Amino acid sequence: NAGVTQTPKFRILKIGQSMTLQCTQDMNHNYMYWYRQDPGMGLKLIYYSVGAGITDKGEVPNGYNVSRSTTEDFPLRLELAAPSQTSVYFCASSYRGEGNEKLFFGSGTQLSVL
Amino acid sequence: GDSVTQMEGPVTLSEEAFLTINCTYTATGYPSLFWYVQYPGEGLQLLLKATKADDKGSNKGFEATYRKETTSFHLEKGSVQVSDSAVYFCALSLDTGRRALTFGSGTRLQVQP
């Protein structure tokens, strides 16, 4: 039972570098989300997707891009890393029939930009 | 905008002590309310929920009651165990198309034997 899998778990980037955070789920969920969590703060929604080929911005989308070419995968792209993007990133998914109450989360990616 | 405010942690308790973690919310409309828990090294998972005023959510000995008059959803447990040590997140959701959650900042609970 894999659920939601995120890779990598940890990463250190230099300012201006690019990287992709991978997220995949094996539950055939149609909704997927990317959140970030800064120290002492709640989770903030970056992007979300309601199905393959459909993505939309959340509260804090600047500096990020996403794609959803398959139901399973929802990668998050950082093009020009900045120190303000140092955070813990969580990917989540849910099934339409469950409404919005049961999100399944990955274990997170801790990213530092130096 | 919509927001959730939780008490700051860490909360440190001895085993079998009574637990309360406060949560209040601000929302336009009538949200559903949730508690999620994150154990060390794992992702968040749903602990309990309530979808309308005066509903009580419960799971694993934890309870929370949706209080519309005080806009609160406090988490309680009568007797905590070491295994309850985790970070607890209060969250709300409005029935919009994206179906995303608005989270509080989380409260770390440490239970000592």
Short mmCIF file of C-alpha atoms in Angstrom, two decimals:
data_model
loop_
_atom_site.label_atom_id
_atom_site.label_comp_id
_atom_site.label_asym_id
_atom_site.label_seq_id
_atom_site.Cartn_x
_atom_site.Cartn_y
_atom_site.Cartn_z
CA ASN A 1 0.00 0.00 0.00
CA ALA A 2 2.15 2.89 -1.26
CA GLY A 3 -0.44 5.71 -1.07
CA VAL A 4 1.19 9.07 -1.88
CA THR A 5 4.91 8.95 -2.53
CA GLN A 6 7.14 12.03 -2.61
CA THR A 7 10.75 12.22 -3.66
CA PRO A 8 13.26 13.37 -2.62
CA LYS A 9 12.85 13.58 1.17
CA PHE A 10 15.58 16.18 1.56
CA ARG A 11 17.31 18.54 -0.85
CA ILE A 12 19.65 21.50 -0.65
CA LEU A 13 19.67 23.90 -3.60
CA LYS A 14 21.77 26.90 -4.44
CA ILE A 15 20.06 30.17 -5.34
CA GLY A 16 19.03 30.13 -9.00
CA GLN A 17 19.07 26.35 -9.41
CA SER A 18 16.06 24.42 -10.63
CA MET A 19 14.52 21.19 -9.48
CA THR A 20 11.39 19.07 -9.65
CA LEU A 21 9.67 17.59 -6.64
CA GLN A 22 8.04 14.33 -7.62
CA CYS A 23 4.66 13.14 -6.36
CA THR A 24 2.82 9.99 -7.36
CA GLN A 25 -0.26 8.27 -5.97
CA ASP A 26 -1.57 4.78 -6.64
CA MET A 27 -5.14 5.23 -5.37
CA ASN A 28 -6.65 6.52 -8.65
CA HIS A 29 -7.50 9.80 -6.95
CA ASN A 30 -8.59 12.61 -9.25
CA TYR A 31 -7.73 15.53 -6.92
CA MET A 32 -4.10 16.32 -6.14
CA TYR A 33 -2.52 19.20 -4.22
CA TRP A 34 0.81 20.77 -3.35
CA TYR A 35 1.20 22.52 0.00
CA ARG A 36 4.17 24.19 1.64
CA GLN A 37 4.73 24.57 5.34
CA ASP A 38 7.01 27.24 6.72
CA PRO A 39 8.25 27.01 10.35
CA GLY A 40 5.48 27.91 12.78
CA MET A 41 2.97 28.40 10.00
CA GLY A 42 0.08 26.42 8.63
CA LEU A 43 0.16 24.64 5.31
CA LYS A 44 -0.35 26.95 2.34
CA LEU A 45 -1.80 25.69 -0.95
CA ILE A 46 0.55 26.19 -3.91
CA TYR A 47 -1.26 24.45 -6.79
CA TYR A 48 -3.98 21.88 -7.20
CA SER A 49 -5.42 19.66 -9.90
CA VAL A 50 -8.91 18.20 -10.28
CA GLY A 51 -7.87 15.71 -12.94
CA ALA A 52 -5.36 14.90 -15.65
CA GLY A 53 -4.69 17.93 -17.84
CA ILE A 54 -6.29 20.39 -15.38
CA THR A 55 -4.30 22.51 -12.92
CA ASP A 56 -4.96 25.75 -11.07
CA LYS A 57 -3.25 28.15 -8.70
CA GLY A 58 -3.63 28.08 -4.95
CA GLU A 59 -2.69 30.79 -2.45
CA VAL A 60 1.08 30.94 -3.06
CA PRO A 61 1.85 29.88 -6.68
CA ASN A 62 4.61 32.38 -7.52
CA GLY A 63 7.92 30.72 -8.36
CA TYR A 64 6.37 27.30 -9.04
CA ASN A 65 4.90 25.37 -11.93
CA VAL A 66 3.00 22.10 -12.13
CA SER A 67 1.75 19.66 -14.70
CA ARG A 68 -0.70 16.76 -14.58
CA SER A 69 -0.23 14.55 -17.60
CA THR A 70 -1.47 11.41 -15.83
CA THR A 71 -3.85 10.67 -12.97
CA GLU A 72 -0.98 9.29 -10.90
CA ASP A 73 1.69 12.00 -11.15
CA PHE A 74 1.73 15.65 -10.10
CA PRO A 75 5.28 17.07 -10.17
CA LEU A 76 6.12 20.51 -8.78
CA ARG A 77 8.79 22.52 -10.59
CA LEU A 78 10.96 25.26 -9.08
CA GLU A 79 12.63 27.16 -11.91
CA LEU A 80 14.88 29.69 -10.14
CA ALA A 81 15.22 28.72 -6.50
CA ALA A 82 15.16 31.53 -3.94
CA PRO A 83 15.77 31.47 -0.15
CA SER A 84 12.07 32.28 0.37
CA GLN A 85 11.30 28.82 -1.03
CA THR A 86 13.02 27.09 1.87
CA SER A 87 10.18 25.05 3.32
CA VAL A 88 8.67 21.62 3.76
CA TYR A 89 6.55 20.58 0.78
CA PHE A 90 3.64 18.19 1.02
CA CYS A 91 1.79 16.52 -1.80
CA ALA A 92 -1.73 15.22 -1.17
CA SER A 93 -4.56 13.54 -3.04
CA SER A 94 -8.25 12.85 -2.57
CA TYR A 95 -11.10 11.09 -4.31
CA ARG A 96 -14.06 13.07 -5.66
CA GLY A 97 -16.61 10.86 -3.94
CA GLU A 98 -15.06 11.48 -0.54
CA GLY A 99 -15.61 15.21 -0.83
CA ASN A 100 -12.79 17.23 0.57
CA GLU A 101 -12.41 15.83 4.01
CA LYS A 102 -10.02 12.97 3.54
CA LEU A 103 -6.79 14.05 2.01
CA PHE A 104 -3.99 11.51 1.81
CA PHE A 105 -0.57 13.07 2.30
CA GLY A 106 2.94 12.14 1.36
CA SER A 107 5.64 12.30 4.03
CA GLY A 108 7.04 15.59 2.75
CA THR A 109 10.14 17.03 1.10
CA GLN A 110 12.38 19.27 3.17
CA LEU A 111 13.97 21.85 0.85
CA SER A 112 16.67 24.35 1.76
CA VAL A 113 17.78 27.07 -0.64
CA LEU A 114 21.13 28.60 0.27
CA GLY B 1 -10.12 35.42 4.13
CA ASP B 2 -10.65 32.08 5.79
CA SER B 3 -8.22 31.17 8.54
CA VAL B 4 -7.55 28.76 11.40
CA THR B 5 -5.78 29.66 14.65
CA GLN B 6 -4.32 27.01 16.94
CA MET B 7 -2.64 27.24 20.30
CA GLU B 8 1.12 27.32 20.13
CA GLY B 9 3.12 24.35 21.22
CA PRO B 10 4.81 22.32 22.23
CA VAL B 11 2.33 20.91 24.68
CA THR B 12 4.09 18.59 27.11
CA LEU B 13 2.02 16.19 29.21
CA SER B 14 2.56 13.13 31.33
CA GLU B 15 0.99 9.86 30.29
CA GLU B 16 -2.72 9.60 31.27
CA ALA B 17 -3.13 13.37 31.52
CA PHE B 18 -6.09 15.20 29.96
CA LEU B 19 -5.44 16.93 26.65
CA THR B 20 -6.99 20.04 25.14
CA ILE B 21 -5.67 21.71 22.00
CA ASN B 22 -7.56 24.88 21.15
CA CYS B 23 -8.65 25.73 17.63
CA THR B 24 -10.72 28.68 16.41
CA TYR B 25 -11.63 29.62 12.88
CA THR B 26 -12.76 32.48 10.67
CA ALA B 27 -14.74 31.64 7.57
CA THR B 28 -17.29 33.08 5.18
CA GLY B 29 -20.07 30.55 5.02
CA TYR B 30 -20.41 27.26 6.85
CA PRO B 31 -17.19 25.25 6.81
CA SER B 32 -16.50 21.64 7.57
CA LEU B 33 -13.87 21.23 10.30
CA PHE B 34 -11.10 18.67 10.65
CA TRP B 35 -8.24 17.53 12.80
CA TYR B 36 -5.27 15.98 11.08
CA VAL B 37 -2.32 14.33 12.85
CA GLN B 38 1.28 13.95 11.71
CA TYR B 39 3.38 11.30 13.40
CA PRO B 40 7.18 11.60 13.18
CA GLY B 41 8.48 10.89 9.69
CA GLU B 42 5.01 10.46 8.18
CA GLY B 43 2.50 12.50 6.19
CA LEU B 44 -0.62 14.06 7.68
CA GLN B 45 -3.60 11.79 8.18
CA LEU B 46 -7.22 12.54 9.01
CA LEU B 47 -8.02 12.10 12.71
CA LEU B 48 -11.62 13.29 12.89
CA LYS B 49 -14.09 15.66 11.29
CA ALA B 50 -17.39 17.49 11.81
CA THR B 51 -19.49 18.91 9.01
CA LYS B 52 -22.12 21.02 10.80
CA ALA B 53 -22.75 22.92 14.02
CA ASP B 54 -22.96 20.82 17.21
CA ASP B 55 -21.56 17.73 15.46
CA LYS B 56 -18.97 15.82 17.46
CA GLY B 57 -16.16 14.07 15.66
CA SER B 58 -14.35 11.24 17.44
CA ASN B 59 -11.61 8.73 16.73
CA LYS B 60 -8.97 6.85 18.76
CA GLY B 61 -10.23 8.43 22.00
CA PHE B 62 -9.99 11.97 20.62
CA GLU B 63 -13.06 14.19 20.37
CA ALA B 64 -13.90 17.64 19.03
CA THR B 65 -17.25 19.47 18.90
CA TYR B 66 -18.15 22.00 16.21
CA ARG B 67 -19.17 25.16 18.11
CA LYS B 68 -20.60 27.70 15.73
CA GLU B 69 -21.35 30.29 18.45
CA THR B 70 -17.69 30.41 19.51
CA THR B 71 -16.26 29.44 16.08
CA SER B 72 -14.22 26.74 17.78
CA PHE B 73 -13.27 23.10 17.30
CA HIS B 74 -11.12 22.17 20.29
CA LEU B 75 -9.46 18.75 20.35
CA GLU B 76 -9.70 16.73 23.59
CA LYS B 77 -8.59 13.38 24.91
CA GLY B 78 -9.20 12.07 28.39
CA SER B 79 -5.98 10.11 28.86
CA VAL B 80 -3.03 10.57 26.53
CA GLN B 81 -0.42 7.93 25.76
CA VAL B 82 3.19 8.22 24.67
CA SER B 83 2.07 7.00 21.25
CA ASP B 84 -0.07 10.16 20.86
CA SER B 85 3.07 12.28 20.55
CA ALA B 86 2.69 14.00 17.19
CA VAL B 87 1.81 17.31 15.54
CA TYR B 88 -1.91 18.08 15.36
CA PHE B 89 -3.39 20.33 12.66
CA CYS B 90 -6.81 21.92 12.74
CA ALA B 91 -8.30 22.65 9.31
CA LEU B 92 -11.43 23.91 7.61
CA SER B 93 -12.98 23.45 4.22
CA LEU B 94 -15.64 25.30 2.32
CA ASP B 95 -17.53 23.50 -0.40
CA THR B 96 -15.76 25.10 -3.34
CA GLY B 97 -14.65 23.49 -6.58
CA ARG B 98 -11.06 22.93 -5.60
CA ARG B 99 -11.90 21.17 -2.38
CA ALA B 100 -8.72 22.27 -0.65
CA LEU B 101 -8.21 22.65 3.09
CA THR B 102 -7.12 25.72 5.07
CA PHE B 103 -4.79 24.63 7.87
CA GLY B 104 -3.73 26.02 11.20
CA SER B 105 -0.04 26.16 12.09
CA GLY B 106 -0.04 22.86 13.97
CA THR B 107 0.50 22.05 17.65
CA ARG B 108 3.22 19.65 18.72
CA LEU B 109 2.23 17.28 21.55
CA GLN B 110 4.89 15.53 23.60
CA VAL B 111 3.74 12.86 26.04
CA GLN B 112 6.24 11.71 28.65
CA PRO B 113 6.06 8.31 30.32
#
